[in-house]
Amino acid sequence: MNKTKIATACFVVLGLLANCGSVPQTFYYRVDYQIEDLRNGNQAIPLTLGISQFDADVLYEGDRIVYRQSPYQVQFYHYRRWIAAPKKIVTEKVLKQYQASGIFANVVSMPSVTKSDYTLKGEIQAFEEWDEGDSWYGLVTIEFKLQNTDLEIVWKKSLSEKTLIEKKEHIEIVKAISRSLHKVVKRSIEEIKNHLKLENNISSQNNN
């Protein structure tokens, strides 16, 4: 075997070894959905609502996408990750969705120089792919807490939504989780709206 053939063989072997030792590509995903005005012709509630940074169960502190089929076992997609930790993604989406809803006169991110009448806090209890037999779902559960200026919790509720994943593909998993988050936040807006109207004796009609 001449030197050229030996060199070529060496390069081939080195290439194969390099491929065997290469790290798989990491893919990053974001939550995305349409947000809407929910006023239905009514005026905004004349209150300022502050949105605090949400907390998360320790399971969702990192950026890896979680999947489970049992309350007792947890698995991760190591190379499929969120663009940020779920608590940061959720806080941003909650803020934007509440602002766009038009339900409240003013919605601000906390801390803020603007004085708020109420502060909304939350804890992410599920933000994952949930497997049940041959079906897969995007599961989101958030416990919301509404606090007044005296730091009293005036409303508290855990809301959960589970959206069917149409195809077992990573992008479809993200879409299903996005839809579930949208529905959970929308439900929280409606429930807090109704609570604040009762607590502050605000009519459901236009305030003319």
Coordinates of C-alpha atoms in Angstrom, one line a residue:
M1 CA 0.0 0.0 0.0
N2 CA 1.5 3.3 -1.0
K3 CA 1.6 6.4 1.2
T4 CA -1.3 8.1 -0.6
K5 CA -3.6 5.2 0.2
I6 CA -2.4 5.0 3.8
A7 CA -3.1 8.7 4.3
T8 CA -6.6 8.4 2.7
A9 CA -7.4 5.4 5.0
C10 CA -6.3 7.4 8.0
F11 CA -8.5 10.3 7.1
V12 CA -11.5 8.0 6.7
V13 CA -10.9 6.4 10.1
L14 CA -10.5 9.8 11.7
G15 CA -13.7 11.0 10.1
L16 CA -15.6 8.0 11.4
L17 CA -14.2 8.5 14.9
A18 CA -15.1 12.2 14.8
N19 CA -18.7 11.4 13.8
C20 CA -19.1 8.8 16.5
G21 CA -18.0 11.3 19.1
S22 CA -20.0 14.3 17.9
V23 CA -22.7 15.8 20.1
P24 CA -26.2 15.9 18.7
Q25 CA -27.6 19.2 17.7
T26 CA -29.6 21.1 20.3
F27 CA -33.0 22.6 19.1
Y28 CA -34.7 25.5 20.9
Y29 CA -38.4 26.2 21.0
R30 CA -40.6 29.2 22.0
V31 CA -44.3 29.4 23.0
D32 CA -46.4 31.3 20.5
Y33 CA -50.1 31.9 20.1
Q34 CA -52.6 34.7 19.1
I35 CA -53.8 36.9 21.9
E36 CA -57.1 38.7 21.8
D37 CA -59.1 41.7 23.2
L38 CA -61.7 40.2 25.6
R39 CA -63.7 43.3 26.5
N40 CA -66.7 42.5 24.2
G41 CA -67.6 46.2 24.0
N42 CA -67.3 46.8 27.8
Q43 CA -65.0 49.4 29.3
A44 CA -61.9 48.3 31.1
I45 CA -62.0 47.7 34.9
P46 CA -60.6 51.0 36.4
L47 CA -57.8 49.2 38.3
T48 CA -54.1 48.7 37.8
L49 CA -52.9 45.1 37.9
G50 CA -49.3 44.2 38.6
I51 CA -47.8 40.9 37.2
S52 CA -45.0 39.4 39.3
Q53 CA -42.4 37.0 38.2
F54 CA -44.0 33.6 38.3
D55 CA -42.4 30.7 40.3
A56 CA -42.1 27.1 39.1
D57 CA -42.0 23.6 40.6
V58 CA -38.3 22.5 40.7
L59 CA -39.1 20.1 37.8
Y60 CA -39.5 23.1 35.5
E61 CA -36.6 25.2 36.7
G62 CA -34.4 24.3 33.7
D63 CA -34.9 24.8 30.0
R64 CA -35.2 21.1 28.9
I65 CA -38.6 20.0 27.7
V66 CA -40.2 17.6 30.2
Y67 CA -42.2 14.5 29.3
R68 CA -44.0 12.2 31.7
Q69 CA -46.4 9.3 31.8
S70 CA -46.5 8.9 35.5
P71 CA -46.6 11.3 38.5
Y72 CA -43.6 9.4 39.9
Q73 CA -41.2 9.4 36.9
V74 CA -39.7 12.3 35.0
Q75 CA -37.9 12.3 31.7
F76 CA -36.3 15.1 29.6
Y77 CA -35.6 15.7 26.0
H78 CA -31.9 16.6 26.4
Y79 CA -31.5 18.2 23.0
R80 CA -35.0 19.8 22.8
R81 CA -35.1 22.9 25.0
W82 CA -37.1 26.0 25.6
I83 CA -35.5 29.4 24.7
A84 CA -35.6 30.2 28.4
A85 CA -36.8 28.7 31.7
P86 CA -40.6 28.1 31.7
K87 CA -41.2 30.6 34.5
K88 CA -39.7 33.4 32.4
I89 CA -41.7 32.3 29.3
V90 CA -44.9 32.0 31.2
T91 CA -44.5 35.4 33.0
E92 CA -43.9 37.1 29.7
K93 CA -47.0 35.5 28.1
V94 CA -49.2 36.3 31.1
L95 CA -48.2 39.9 31.0
K96 CA -48.8 40.3 27.3
Q97 CA -52.1 38.4 27.3
Y98 CA -53.4 40.4 30.3
Q99 CA -52.3 43.7 28.6
A100 CA -53.9 42.7 25.3
S101 CA -57.2 41.6 26.9
G102 CA -58.2 45.2 27.6
I103 CA -60.0 43.9 30.7
F104 CA -57.9 46.1 33.1
A105 CA -57.2 49.8 32.8
N106 CA -53.5 49.2 33.3
V107 CA -51.3 46.1 33.5
V108 CA -47.7 46.5 34.6
S109 CA -44.7 44.2 35.2
M110 CA -43.6 44.1 38.8
P111 CA -41.6 45.7 40.3
S112 CA -42.9 49.0 38.9
V113 CA -42.9 52.6 39.8
T114 CA -46.6 52.6 39.0
K115 CA -48.7 51.8 42.0
S116 CA -50.9 48.7 41.5
D117 CA -54.2 48.0 43.1
Y118 CA -53.7 44.2 42.9
T119 CA -50.7 41.9 42.2
L120 CA -51.0 38.6 40.4
K121 CA -48.5 35.9 41.3
G122 CA -48.3 32.3 40.1
E123 CA -46.6 29.0 40.3
I124 CA -46.1 26.6 37.4
Q125 CA -47.2 23.1 38.5
A126 CA -47.1 21.5 35.1
F127 CA -45.5 22.5 31.7
E128 CA -44.9 19.4 29.8
E129 CA -45.8 16.6 27.4
W130 CA -48.1 14.1 29.2
D131 CA -48.4 10.6 27.8
E132 CA -51.4 8.4 28.3
G133 CA -51.2 5.1 26.4
D134 CA -51.2 5.9 22.7
S135 CA -52.2 9.5 23.2
W136 CA -50.0 12.5 24.1
Y137 CA -50.9 15.9 25.5
G138 CA -49.5 19.3 26.1
L139 CA -50.2 19.8 29.8
V140 CA -50.1 23.2 31.6
T141 CA -51.2 23.7 35.2
I142 CA -50.7 27.1 37.0
E143 CA -51.7 28.1 40.5
F144 CA -52.7 31.8 40.4
K145 CA -52.8 34.1 43.5
L146 CA -54.2 37.6 43.5
Q147 CA -53.0 39.9 46.2
N148 CA -54.3 43.3 47.4
T149 CA -52.3 46.3 48.6
D150 CA -52.5 44.9 52.2
L151 CA -50.7 41.7 50.9
E152 CA -53.8 39.6 51.5
I153 CA -54.6 36.8 49.1
V154 CA -58.1 37.7 47.8
W155 CA -58.3 35.0 45.1
K156 CA -56.5 31.8 44.5
K157 CA -57.0 29.0 42.1
S158 CA -55.1 26.2 40.2
L159 CA -56.1 26.1 36.5
S160 CA -55.2 23.3 34.2
E161 CA -55.5 22.5 30.5
K162 CA -54.5 19.4 28.5
T163 CA -54.3 19.7 24.6
L164 CA -54.0 16.6 22.4
I165 CA -50.8 16.4 20.4
E166 CA -51.8 15.7 16.9
K167 CA -48.5 14.0 15.8
K168 CA -45.6 12.8 18.0
E169 CA -43.2 15.4 16.7
H170 CA -41.4 18.0 18.8
I171 CA -42.9 21.0 17.1
E172 CA -46.4 19.5 17.7
I173 CA -45.6 19.0 21.4
V174 CA -44.6 22.7 21.6
K175 CA -47.8 23.8 19.8
A176 CA -50.0 21.7 22.2
I177 CA -48.3 23.2 25.2
S178 CA -48.7 26.7 23.7
R179 CA -52.4 26.1 23.2
S180 CA -52.8 24.8 26.8
L181 CA -51.0 27.9 28.2
H182 CA -53.2 30.2 26.2
K183 CA -56.4 28.6 27.5
V184 CA -55.1 28.6 31.1
V185 CA -54.2 32.3 31.0
K186 CA -57.5 33.2 29.3
R187 CA -59.5 31.4 32.0
S188 CA -57.6 33.2 34.7
I189 CA -58.4 36.6 33.1
E190 CA -62.1 35.8 33.1
E191 CA -62.1 34.5 36.7
I192 CA -60.2 37.4 38.0
K193 CA -62.3 39.9 36.1
N194 CA -65.5 38.4 37.7
H195 CA -63.9 38.4 41.1
L196 CA -62.8 42.0 41.0
K197 CA -66.1 43.2 39.7
L198 CA -67.8 41.6 42.6
E199 CA -65.2 42.8 45.2
N200 CA -65.2 46.4 43.9
N201 CA -69.0 46.5 43.0
I202 CA -68.3 47.2 39.3
S203 CA -71.1 46.8 36.8
S204 CA -70.6 44.3 33.9
Q205 CA -72.0 47.0 31.6
N206 CA -70.3 50.1 30.3
N207 CA -69.5 52.6 33.0
N208 CA -71.3 55.6 31.5

